[in-house]
Amino acid sequence: MEEIWDAIVVGGGLGGLAFASRYAKEGNRVLVLEKGIHPGGCASSFDRAGFRFESGATTVVGWEEGLPLAQLERDLGIQFPRIPLSPSMVVLWKDKELIRYPEREKWQKEIARVFGKSKRMEWFWRFLFFLSDGLWSISGRYLHFPIANGKDIFRLLRTLRPKDILIFCASFLPFRWVLKIFGLEGKEEWISFLDEQLMITNQCKSKEAPLLTAAAGLCYPNLINTYIPGGILRLSETLVEYLEKNRGECHLKEEVIRIRKDGSESGQDLFQVVTKKSTYYSKVVVCNIPIWNVEPLLSEEIPARLHAIRRFEEGIYSAFTMGVVLRTSSLVPKSYHYQIHLSAPLPEGGGDSIFVSLSHPEDKLRSRDGVLVLSISTHVSDPETWRERGKDYQNHKQIWVDTILSQLAESLPWFRKEEIIALHSASPLSWQTWTGRKLGRVGGIPFSYFSNPFRFLSPNVLSVKGLYLCGDTVYPGQGIPAVVLGGSHLAQRLQKKEI
């Protein structure tokens, strides 16, 4: 019989790699199987036309003491490459510019400059900071969430602090109630700012967002924000390097096509993981893929609770992304991240804003030869419209590309179309082809589905011993810090046999 692995991870995204590294640290042999040519999943980089592009525009936060990336560095004894950024981003709409400073006092002054100074606004942000800090504290300390049984309730009560009770109570409230309580619900430009910030982090707007996730999402630019030299791919490569030094392996270009139960030859209760190249055996399987991609992989003898994941089908976003290489000019960008509100929404389910990330001048791999590499992303609310490459597909893409380029030229004084030396674009269909995600869905499940924290999907939602999920569609959800936290917690629970 083939070698038996302690765990096999299906999908080489950051959540799965965080699990694999953390589990390997405890002496377990872990195999990661990734269909792509690079690890990282949706948080990766790729080379084209001699330049390195990011898979999409994104920020990387979570470096404070106790937060997921800092904690993973400490646990593994590694160092991720990074360059601190300030400001975190610049938001542009109509004739306004708002600079998202990470320093809280500085940010309070900036928000007062743009929207007017008031005690209500000041206390509103203080309240959000309190909730955000509390949520990160609870998330870091408590491994057993969402609660699945009586033992989990006991573990929760054992670790609760008095302040945690307030945070849990707040988790049952909608964000719109708090806006109303503070008298901040009426101004159109203010709500537009909140809505587009929440679309980045919550995949929903202020009317639908739960209070706790909205607080964390609106305050994330006030965490330490960083640029990853060499591309965001370097995060995953660092974890792969650690894994391979600790008796683990990461196989690229090896797509999993079936997961079966198998115990006939060894007498052990094992899983059989079948790829297009080989068959592997493992005691544990962790699916680091979206919930919509799990069901087609499971053989009939695995009695999974599939109804628990089938309810998440409506209102799931995909993305339209672009990469642009620009000759630099004498005008220096104020930030390496921009959110630009569009003068009109993109057609056929397009977003109301675009998010732009720039290469850093200290990154000699990406910013060489006096060029600036831009990664651009926007939401697609109806990815089904991009399902086929029909005769109108290229025209559809070109309309979006032209609209986005015109908005960039209008909003950014240093962006000139005539200075573009390379450009590519990717639709939801491109994302589906590249990542394998159903309909190219990226960014996880909108938090509007989770009116309270107990509605989140847990890693053991399938109720099959030894078969678990991690990534952006299970708790704690979307974003690099969240998926890293989820993968790390799953590894610790498995090691302690508390799942």
Short mmCIF file of C-alpha atoms in Angstrom, two decimals:
data_model
loop_
_atom_site.label_atom_id
_atom_site.label_comp_id
_atom_site.label_asym_id
_atom_site.label_seq_id
_atom_site.Cartn_x
_atom_site.Cartn_y
_atom_site.Cartn_z
CA MET A 1 0.00 0.00 0.00
CA GLU A 2 1.08 3.60 -0.63
CA GLU A 3 2.41 5.81 2.17
CA ILE A 4 -0.23 6.98 4.64
CA TRP A 5 -0.18 10.72 5.32
CA ASP A 6 -1.32 12.22 8.59
CA ALA A 7 -3.23 14.87 6.64
CA ILE A 8 -3.85 15.78 3.02
CA VAL A 9 -4.87 19.32 2.15
CA VAL A 10 -6.91 19.79 -1.02
CA GLY A 11 -5.99 23.22 -2.37
CA GLY A 12 -2.88 25.28 -1.70
CA GLY A 13 -4.44 28.56 -0.59
CA LEU A 14 -3.16 30.46 2.44
CA GLY A 15 -5.68 28.88 4.80
CA GLY A 16 -4.66 25.38 3.79
CA LEU A 17 -0.97 26.22 3.93
CA ALA A 18 -1.38 27.76 7.39
CA PHE A 19 -3.05 24.52 8.51
CA ALA A 20 -0.39 22.35 6.83
CA SER A 21 2.53 24.28 8.35
CA ARG A 22 1.01 24.44 11.82
CA TYR A 23 0.10 20.73 11.77
CA ALA A 24 3.54 19.76 10.43
CA LYS A 25 5.13 21.67 13.29
CA GLU A 26 3.66 19.06 15.65
CA GLY A 27 5.46 16.25 13.82
CA ASN A 28 2.65 15.29 11.42
CA ARG A 29 3.36 14.46 7.79
CA VAL A 30 1.21 16.69 5.58
CA LEU A 31 0.69 16.66 1.82
CA VAL A 32 -0.77 19.66 -0.01
CA LEU A 33 -2.31 19.07 -3.47
CA GLU A 34 -2.77 22.20 -5.61
CA LYS A 35 -4.18 22.27 -9.14
CA GLY A 36 -2.42 25.51 -10.12
CA ILE A 37 1.16 26.21 -11.11
CA HIS A 38 1.68 28.33 -7.96
CA PRO A 39 0.44 28.02 -4.37
CA GLY A 40 -1.70 30.74 -2.84
CA GLY A 41 -5.08 30.24 -4.48
CA CYS A 42 -6.79 33.62 -4.89
CA ALA A 43 -3.96 35.34 -2.98
CA SER A 44 -1.16 34.63 -5.41
CA SER A 45 0.96 36.17 -8.17
CA PHE A 46 1.82 35.21 -11.73
CA ASP A 47 4.26 36.21 -14.45
CA ARG A 48 3.14 37.48 -17.85
CA ALA A 49 4.86 39.48 -20.59
CA GLY A 50 7.99 39.73 -18.44
CA PHE A 51 6.19 41.28 -15.43
CA ARG A 52 4.84 39.89 -12.15
CA PHE A 53 1.18 40.61 -11.47
CA GLU A 54 -0.95 40.01 -8.41
CA SER A 55 -4.04 37.85 -8.81
CA GLY A 56 -6.06 40.83 -7.64
CA ALA A 57 -5.81 44.08 -5.75
CA THR A 58 -5.58 43.38 -2.04
CA THR A 59 -4.13 44.51 1.28
CA VAL A 60 -2.20 42.40 3.80
CA VAL A 61 -2.92 43.22 7.45
CA GLY A 62 -2.76 41.29 10.72
CA TRP A 63 0.80 41.89 11.98
CA GLU A 64 0.02 43.24 15.45
CA GLU A 65 0.85 41.11 18.47
CA GLY A 66 -1.68 38.31 18.73
CA LEU A 67 -3.15 38.80 15.26
CA PRO A 68 -3.07 35.87 12.80
CA LEU A 69 -0.01 36.61 10.66
CA ALA A 70 2.15 37.72 13.58
CA GLN A 71 1.01 34.70 15.60
CA LEU A 72 1.81 32.32 12.74
CA GLU A 73 5.28 33.84 12.38
CA ARG A 74 5.91 33.36 16.11
CA ASP A 75 4.52 29.82 16.22
CA LEU A 76 6.57 28.65 13.24
CA GLY A 77 9.68 30.75 13.84
CA ILE A 78 9.52 32.24 10.34
CA GLN A 79 9.60 35.74 8.88
CA PHE A 80 7.36 36.80 6.01
CA PRO A 81 8.89 39.42 3.70
CA ARG A 82 7.04 42.72 4.01
CA ILE A 83 7.30 46.50 3.78
CA PRO A 84 5.06 48.59 6.14
CA LEU A 85 2.73 51.02 4.38
CA SER A 86 1.28 54.34 5.48
CA PRO A 87 -1.30 55.45 4.59
CA SER A 88 -3.19 52.20 4.24
CA MET A 89 -5.19 53.47 1.27
CA VAL A 90 -6.70 56.53 -0.36
CA VAL A 91 -10.44 56.65 -1.14
CA LEU A 92 -11.52 58.82 -4.09
CA TRP A 93 -15.04 59.78 -5.14
CA LYS A 94 -16.49 62.78 -6.94
CA ASP A 95 -14.29 65.67 -5.82
CA LYS A 96 -13.31 64.15 -2.49
CA GLU A 97 -10.16 62.44 -1.28
CA LEU A 98 -10.03 60.59 2.02
CA ILE A 99 -6.74 59.21 3.33
CA ARG A 100 -7.04 56.08 5.47
CA TYR A 101 -4.25 56.56 8.00
CA PRO A 102 -3.50 53.54 10.20
CA GLU A 103 -3.01 55.75 13.25
CA ARG A 104 -6.39 56.07 14.94
CA GLU A 105 -6.06 59.67 16.14
CA LYS A 106 -4.88 60.76 12.71
CA TRP A 107 -7.75 58.88 11.09
CA GLN A 108 -10.26 60.61 13.41
CA LYS A 109 -8.97 63.99 12.24
CA GLU A 110 -9.17 62.91 8.61
CA ILE A 111 -12.75 61.66 8.87
CA ALA A 112 -13.69 64.94 10.59
CA ARG A 113 -12.04 66.91 7.77
CA VAL A 114 -14.07 65.14 5.09
CA PHE A 115 -17.42 64.55 6.81
CA GLY A 116 -17.42 67.18 9.51
CA LYS A 117 -16.34 67.15 13.13
CA SER A 118 -18.86 65.94 15.70
CA LYS A 119 -18.89 64.05 18.97
CA ARG A 120 -21.23 61.50 17.40
CA MET A 121 -18.71 60.67 14.68
CA GLU A 122 -15.84 60.51 17.16
CA TRP A 123 -17.68 58.11 19.48
CA PHE A 124 -18.95 56.07 16.55
CA TRP A 125 -15.37 55.26 15.53
CA ARG A 126 -14.30 54.65 19.13
CA PHE A 127 -17.13 52.14 19.42
CA LEU A 128 -16.06 50.40 16.18
CA PHE A 129 -12.45 50.19 17.39
CA PHE A 130 -13.64 48.67 20.67
CA LEU A 131 -15.66 46.02 18.81
CA SER A 132 -12.92 45.29 16.29
CA ASP A 133 -10.26 44.89 18.97
CA GLY A 134 -12.57 42.66 20.98
CA LEU A 135 -13.40 40.47 17.99
CA TRP A 136 -9.74 39.90 17.13
CA SER A 137 -8.99 39.14 20.79
CA ILE A 138 -11.78 36.55 21.06
CA SER A 139 -10.95 35.04 17.67
CA GLY A 140 -7.32 34.58 18.63
CA ARG A 141 -8.08 32.99 22.02
CA TYR A 142 -11.03 30.79 21.25
CA LEU A 143 -10.36 27.81 18.97
CA HIS A 144 -13.78 26.13 19.13
CA PHE A 145 -16.04 28.37 17.13
CA PRO A 146 -18.68 28.17 15.79
CA ILE A 147 -20.00 26.05 18.66
CA ALA A 148 -20.85 22.50 17.56
CA ASN A 149 -21.68 20.70 20.82
CA GLY A 150 -21.87 20.93 24.61
CA LYS A 151 -18.12 20.51 25.02
CA ASP A 152 -17.57 23.60 22.88
CA ILE A 153 -19.94 25.60 25.09
CA PHE A 154 -17.97 24.53 28.17
CA ARG A 155 -14.67 25.49 26.51
CA LEU A 156 -16.14 28.87 25.58
CA LEU A 157 -17.34 29.61 29.11
CA ARG A 158 -13.95 28.58 30.50
CA THR A 159 -12.12 31.17 28.41
CA LEU A 160 -14.64 34.04 28.49
CA ARG A 161 -13.62 37.42 29.88
CA PRO A 162 -16.13 40.07 31.06
CA LYS A 163 -15.54 42.24 27.98
CA ASP A 164 -16.19 39.25 25.73
CA ILE A 165 -19.83 39.19 26.82
CA LEU A 166 -20.34 42.68 25.36
CA ILE A 167 -18.72 41.60 22.11
CA PHE A 168 -20.96 38.52 21.86
CA CYS A 169 -24.05 40.65 22.53
CA ALA A 170 -23.00 43.10 19.81
CA SER A 171 -22.66 40.21 17.35
CA PHE A 172 -26.46 39.84 17.24
CA LEU A 173 -27.07 43.45 16.14
CA PRO A 174 -27.26 44.80 12.57
CA PHE A 175 -24.85 47.58 11.64
CA ARG A 176 -27.68 49.82 10.42
CA TRP A 177 -29.05 50.05 13.98
CA VAL A 178 -25.79 51.52 15.22
CA LEU A 179 -25.76 54.08 12.41
CA LYS A 180 -29.24 55.10 13.49
CA ILE A 181 -28.33 55.25 17.19
CA PHE A 182 -25.42 57.58 16.43
CA GLY A 183 -27.55 59.64 14.03
CA LEU A 184 -25.29 58.90 11.08
CA GLU A 185 -27.63 57.06 8.72
CA GLY A 186 -28.82 59.79 6.36
CA LYS A 187 -25.95 61.36 4.43
CA GLU A 188 -25.55 59.92 0.93
CA GLU A 189 -21.78 60.44 0.54
CA TRP A 190 -21.10 59.05 4.02
CA ILE A 191 -23.19 55.92 3.35
CA SER A 192 -21.52 55.52 -0.05
CA PHE A 193 -18.10 55.56 1.66
CA LEU A 194 -19.20 52.96 4.22
CA ASP A 195 -20.87 50.75 1.61
CA GLU A 196 -17.83 50.49 -0.65
CA GLN A 197 -15.45 49.91 2.28
CA LEU A 198 -17.75 47.12 3.48
CA MET A 199 -17.92 45.56 0.02
CA ILE A 200 -14.15 44.98 0.24
CA THR A 201 -14.31 43.25 3.61
CA ASN A 202 -17.90 42.01 4.13
CA GLN A 203 -19.09 41.45 0.54
CA CYS A 204 -22.25 43.38 1.45
CA LYS A 205 -23.32 46.95 2.18
CA SER A 206 -24.27 48.77 5.36
CA LYS A 207 -27.97 47.82 5.26
CA GLU A 208 -27.16 44.09 5.29
CA ALA A 209 -23.93 43.92 7.33
CA PRO A 210 -23.84 42.51 10.87
CA LEU A 211 -22.41 44.97 13.38
CA LEU A 212 -19.39 42.94 14.49
CA THR A 213 -18.06 42.03 11.05
CA ALA A 214 -18.78 45.57 9.85
CA ALA A 215 -16.70 46.98 12.72
CA ALA A 216 -13.78 44.69 11.89
CA GLY A 217 -14.10 45.48 8.19
CA LEU A 218 -14.23 49.25 8.60
CA CYS A 219 -11.31 49.24 11.03
CA TYR A 220 -8.99 46.93 9.10
CA PRO A 221 -7.16 49.86 7.39
CA ASN A 222 -6.24 50.94 10.92
CA LEU A 223 -4.21 47.76 11.36
CA ILE A 224 -0.61 47.52 10.21
CA ASN A 225 -0.81 47.30 6.42
CA THR A 226 2.08 45.88 4.41
CA TYR A 227 3.38 45.35 0.91
CA ILE A 228 4.85 41.93 0.07
CA PRO A 229 8.00 42.33 -2.09
CA GLY A 230 8.13 39.84 -4.93
CA GLY A 231 4.35 39.59 -4.92
CA ILE A 232 1.80 38.19 -2.50
CA LEU A 233 2.86 34.75 -3.72
CA ARG A 234 5.84 35.06 -1.35
CA LEU A 235 3.52 34.48 1.64
CA SER A 236 2.57 31.05 0.31
CA GLU A 237 6.10 30.23 -0.82
CA THR A 238 7.38 30.97 2.68
CA LEU A 239 4.89 28.49 4.15
CA VAL A 240 5.69 25.87 1.51
CA GLU A 241 9.39 26.21 2.34
CA TYR A 242 8.60 25.64 6.02
CA LEU A 243 6.36 22.66 5.22
CA GLU A 244 9.00 20.96 3.09
CA LYS A 245 11.61 21.41 5.81
CA ASN A 246 9.27 19.62 8.20
CA ARG A 247 8.67 16.40 6.27
CA GLY A 248 5.74 17.76 4.31
CA GLU A 249 5.21 18.15 0.57
CA CYS A 250 3.33 20.50 -1.75
CA HIS A 251 2.49 19.09 -5.18
CA LEU A 252 1.62 21.73 -7.79
CA LYS A 253 -0.36 21.02 -10.96
CA GLU A 254 -2.04 18.08 -9.25
CA GLU A 255 -5.81 18.48 -9.20
CA VAL A 256 -7.91 16.33 -6.88
CA ILE A 257 -10.84 14.66 -8.65
CA ARG A 258 -12.23 12.32 -5.96
CA ILE A 259 -12.23 11.74 -2.20
CA ARG A 260 -13.26 8.29 -0.96
CA LYS A 261 -13.35 6.35 2.30
CA ASP A 262 -10.87 3.47 2.28
CA GLY A 263 -9.89 1.04 5.03
CA SER A 264 -9.91 -2.29 3.30
CA GLU A 265 -6.18 -2.88 2.91
CA SER A 266 -4.70 -1.44 6.09
CA GLY A 267 -7.54 -2.00 8.52
CA GLN A 268 -7.39 1.73 9.34
CA ASP A 269 -10.16 4.24 8.80
CA LEU A 270 -8.53 6.15 5.94
CA PHE A 271 -9.41 8.51 3.13
CA GLN A 272 -8.38 7.85 -0.45
CA VAL A 273 -7.59 11.04 -2.36
CA VAL A 274 -7.49 10.59 -6.13
CA THR A 275 -5.81 13.07 -8.47
CA LYS A 276 -5.30 13.02 -12.23
CA LYS A 277 -1.80 11.68 -11.57
CA SER A 278 -1.95 9.39 -8.56
CA THR A 279 -3.84 8.11 -5.49
CA TYR A 280 -2.93 9.01 -1.92
CA TYR A 281 -4.05 7.77 1.51
CA SER A 282 -4.55 9.87 4.61
CA LYS A 283 -6.00 9.81 8.11
CA VAL A 284 -7.39 13.33 7.69
CA VAL A 285 -8.48 15.38 4.66
CA VAL A 286 -8.79 19.17 4.83
CA CYS A 287 -10.61 20.75 1.89
CA ASN A 288 -9.11 24.19 1.39
CA ILE A 289 -11.55 24.92 -1.42
CA PRO A 290 -14.90 26.76 -1.54
CA ILE A 291 -17.89 24.86 -0.19
CA TRP A 292 -19.44 24.81 -3.68
CA ASN A 293 -16.50 22.79 -4.95
CA VAL A 294 -16.59 20.13 -2.22
CA GLU A 295 -19.67 18.12 -3.18
CA PRO A 296 -18.46 16.99 -6.65
CA LEU A 297 -15.33 15.50 -5.06
CA LEU A 298 -17.06 13.31 -2.47
CA SER A 299 -17.87 9.71 -3.29
CA GLU A 300 -21.31 8.34 -2.43
CA GLU A 301 -20.14 6.36 0.62
CA ILE A 302 -19.19 9.57 2.45
CA PRO A 303 -22.37 10.58 4.36
CA ALA A 304 -21.74 14.32 4.38
CA ARG A 305 -24.33 16.90 5.50
CA LEU A 306 -24.41 18.54 2.09
CA HIS A 307 -27.65 20.43 2.76
CA ALA A 308 -25.70 22.61 5.20
CA ILE A 309 -23.64 24.05 2.35
CA ARG A 310 -26.21 24.07 -0.45
CA ARG A 311 -28.07 27.06 0.99
CA PHE A 312 -25.28 29.45 0.01
CA GLU A 313 -26.00 29.97 -3.67
CA GLU A 314 -27.63 33.38 -4.03
CA GLY A 315 -25.78 36.70 -4.09
CA ILE A 316 -22.26 35.26 -4.22
CA TYR A 317 -19.79 37.58 -5.91
CA SER A 318 -17.05 37.01 -8.41
CA ALA A 319 -14.49 39.54 -9.60
CA PHE A 320 -13.28 41.28 -12.71
CA THR A 321 -9.57 42.00 -12.48
CA MET A 322 -6.95 43.78 -14.55
CA GLY A 323 -3.19 44.08 -14.58
CA VAL A 324 -1.59 47.20 -16.05
CA VAL A 325 2.08 48.05 -16.52
CA LEU A 326 2.66 51.79 -16.62
CA ARG A 327 5.71 53.90 -17.33
CA THR A 328 6.30 55.99 -14.25
CA SER A 329 6.14 59.77 -14.37
CA SER A 330 7.37 62.53 -12.11
CA LEU A 331 4.09 62.40 -10.17
CA VAL A 332 4.45 60.13 -7.16
CA PRO A 333 1.35 58.20 -5.95
CA LYS A 334 0.18 59.14 -2.44
CA SER A 335 -0.57 55.53 -1.56
CA TYR A 336 -0.04 51.97 -2.79
CA HIS A 337 -3.77 51.21 -2.49
CA TYR A 338 -6.68 53.21 -3.91
CA GLN A 339 -10.41 52.70 -3.76
CA ILE A 340 -12.12 54.69 -6.50
CA HIS A 341 -15.89 55.18 -6.56
CA LEU A 342 -17.15 54.97 -10.13
CA SER A 343 -19.20 57.80 -11.59
CA ALA A 344 -21.62 55.09 -12.79
CA PRO A 345 -21.72 51.35 -11.99
CA LEU A 346 -20.16 48.95 -14.43
CA PRO A 347 -22.76 47.36 -16.71
CA GLU A 348 -24.48 44.00 -16.15
CA GLY A 349 -23.81 43.40 -12.48
CA GLY A 350 -20.58 45.33 -12.13
CA GLY A 351 -19.38 47.04 -8.98
CA ASP A 352 -19.77 50.66 -7.87
CA SER A 353 -16.05 51.03 -7.14
CA ILE A 354 -12.68 49.64 -8.15
CA PHE A 355 -9.76 48.77 -5.91
CA VAL A 356 -6.21 49.41 -7.14
CA SER A 357 -2.93 48.12 -5.68
CA LEU A 358 0.47 49.37 -6.91
CA SER A 359 3.91 47.83 -6.95
CA HIS A 360 6.41 49.33 -4.50
CA PRO A 361 9.58 51.08 -5.74
CA GLU A 362 11.67 48.99 -3.30
CA ASP A 363 10.41 45.82 -4.98
CA LYS A 364 13.11 45.35 -7.60
CA LEU A 365 11.37 42.30 -9.09
CA ARG A 366 8.07 44.05 -9.85
CA SER A 367 9.04 47.74 -10.13
CA ARG A 368 12.17 47.32 -12.24
CA ASP A 369 13.12 49.49 -15.22
CA GLY A 370 11.08 52.47 -14.08
CA VAL A 371 7.64 50.87 -14.34
CA LEU A 372 4.62 50.69 -12.08
CA VAL A 373 2.53 47.51 -12.00
CA LEU A 374 -1.15 48.02 -11.12
CA SER A 375 -3.55 45.31 -9.93
CA ILE A 376 -7.21 46.31 -10.30
CA SER A 377 -10.30 44.51 -8.95
CA THR A 378 -14.04 45.10 -8.88
CA HIS A 379 -17.06 43.04 -7.88
CA VAL A 380 -19.28 41.09 -10.26
CA SER A 381 -22.69 40.41 -8.71
CA ASP A 382 -23.91 38.11 -11.49
CA PRO A 383 -21.02 35.85 -12.54
CA GLU A 384 -23.43 33.57 -14.44
CA THR A 385 -23.53 36.17 -17.24
CA TRP A 386 -19.86 35.38 -17.95
CA ARG A 387 -20.36 31.61 -18.14
CA GLU A 388 -19.53 31.13 -21.84
CA ARG A 389 -16.96 32.55 -24.22
CA GLY A 390 -19.56 33.40 -26.87
CA LYS A 391 -19.36 35.97 -29.64
CA ASP A 392 -20.14 38.82 -27.25
CA TYR A 393 -17.63 37.77 -24.59
CA GLN A 394 -14.66 39.81 -25.84
CA ASN A 395 -16.88 42.85 -26.46
CA HIS A 396 -18.23 42.52 -22.93
CA LYS A 397 -14.70 42.44 -21.49
CA GLN A 398 -13.56 45.38 -23.61
CA ILE A 399 -16.41 47.58 -22.37
CA TRP A 400 -15.35 46.91 -18.78
CA VAL A 401 -11.66 47.50 -19.58
CA ASP A 402 -12.37 50.80 -21.35
CA THR A 403 -14.65 52.00 -18.53
CA ILE A 404 -12.09 51.17 -15.84
CA LEU A 405 -9.19 52.78 -17.74
CA SER A 406 -11.21 55.96 -18.27
CA GLN A 407 -12.03 56.10 -14.55
CA LEU A 408 -8.37 55.64 -13.63
CA ALA A 409 -7.32 58.44 -15.99
CA GLU A 410 -10.00 60.70 -14.54
CA SER A 411 -9.21 59.98 -10.88
CA LEU A 412 -5.42 59.54 -10.74
CA PRO A 413 -3.27 62.46 -12.00
CA TRP A 414 -0.28 60.17 -12.58
CA PHE A 415 -2.23 57.64 -14.70
CA ARG A 416 -2.05 58.23 -18.46
CA LYS A 417 -3.38 55.74 -21.00
CA GLU A 418 -0.58 56.51 -23.43
CA GLU A 419 1.95 55.33 -20.83
CA ILE A 420 0.52 51.78 -20.71
CA ILE A 421 3.02 49.21 -21.96
CA ALA A 422 1.19 45.99 -21.01
CA LEU A 423 -2.38 45.12 -20.01
CA HIS A 424 -4.50 42.04 -19.35
CA SER A 425 -7.96 41.41 -17.89
CA ALA A 426 -9.72 38.47 -16.25
CA SER A 427 -13.46 37.83 -16.04
CA PRO A 428 -15.30 35.43 -13.69
CA LEU A 429 -14.84 32.78 -16.37
CA SER A 430 -11.07 33.38 -16.25
CA TRP A 431 -11.15 32.98 -12.46
CA GLN A 432 -13.07 29.73 -12.78
CA THR A 433 -10.54 28.38 -15.26
CA TRP A 434 -7.55 29.50 -13.19
CA THR A 435 -8.66 28.58 -9.67
CA GLY A 436 -11.32 25.97 -10.35
CA ARG A 437 -13.81 27.89 -8.20
CA LYS A 438 -17.43 27.41 -9.28
CA LEU A 439 -18.52 30.34 -11.47
CA GLY A 440 -15.28 32.09 -10.53
CA ARG A 441 -16.67 32.99 -7.10
CA VAL A 442 -14.03 34.71 -4.99
CA GLY A 443 -13.98 36.52 -1.67
CA GLY A 444 -16.02 34.05 0.36
CA ILE A 445 -19.65 34.23 1.45
CA PRO A 446 -21.20 37.69 2.04
CA PHE A 447 -21.53 38.34 5.74
CA SER A 448 -25.18 39.28 5.16
CA TYR A 449 -25.78 35.51 5.42
CA PHE A 450 -24.53 35.56 9.02
CA SER A 451 -26.86 37.69 11.12
CA ASN A 452 -25.16 36.24 14.19
CA PRO A 453 -21.87 34.38 14.71
CA PHE A 454 -23.54 31.03 15.33
CA ARG A 455 -24.66 30.91 11.69
CA PHE A 456 -21.11 30.70 10.36
CA LEU A 457 -20.02 27.42 8.81
CA SER A 458 -17.58 25.48 11.00
CA PRO A 459 -14.66 23.35 9.74
CA ASN A 460 -16.60 20.19 10.60
CA VAL A 461 -19.85 21.30 8.94
CA LEU A 462 -19.95 18.09 6.86
CA SER A 463 -20.16 15.99 10.06
CA VAL A 464 -17.71 13.41 8.75
CA LYS A 465 -14.93 12.49 11.18
CA GLY A 466 -11.57 13.24 9.59
CA LEU A 467 -13.01 15.43 6.79
CA TYR A 468 -12.79 19.17 7.40
CA LEU A 469 -13.02 22.48 5.59
CA CYS A 470 -10.96 25.65 5.79
CA GLY A 471 -10.63 28.77 3.68
CA ASP A 472 -12.77 31.81 2.94
CA THR A 473 -16.18 30.09 2.94
CA VAL A 474 -16.02 28.76 6.53
CA TYR A 475 -15.47 30.60 9.80
CA PRO A 476 -13.91 33.12 10.27
CA GLY A 477 -14.42 33.93 6.59
CA GLN A 478 -12.78 36.05 3.96
CA GLY A 479 -9.49 37.93 3.95
CA ILE A 480 -5.89 36.82 4.45
CA PRO A 481 -5.83 37.20 8.26
CA ALA A 482 -9.13 35.31 8.59
CA VAL A 483 -8.18 32.29 6.46
CA VAL A 484 -4.78 32.07 8.18
CA LEU A 485 -6.54 32.14 11.55
CA GLY A 486 -9.01 29.45 10.49
CA GLY A 487 -6.28 27.13 9.20
CA SER A 488 -4.12 27.61 12.29
CA HIS A 489 -7.02 26.94 14.66
CA LEU A 490 -8.03 23.78 12.81
CA ALA A 491 -4.47 22.43 13.11
CA GLN A 492 -4.43 23.10 16.87
CA ARG A 493 -7.84 21.49 17.41
CA LEU A 494 -6.83 18.39 15.50
CA GLN A 495 -3.59 18.10 17.42
CA LYS A 496 -5.49 18.35 20.71
CA LYS A 497 -8.18 15.96 19.40
CA GLU A 498 -10.83 18.58 20.16
CA ILE A 499 -12.78 18.37 16.90
#
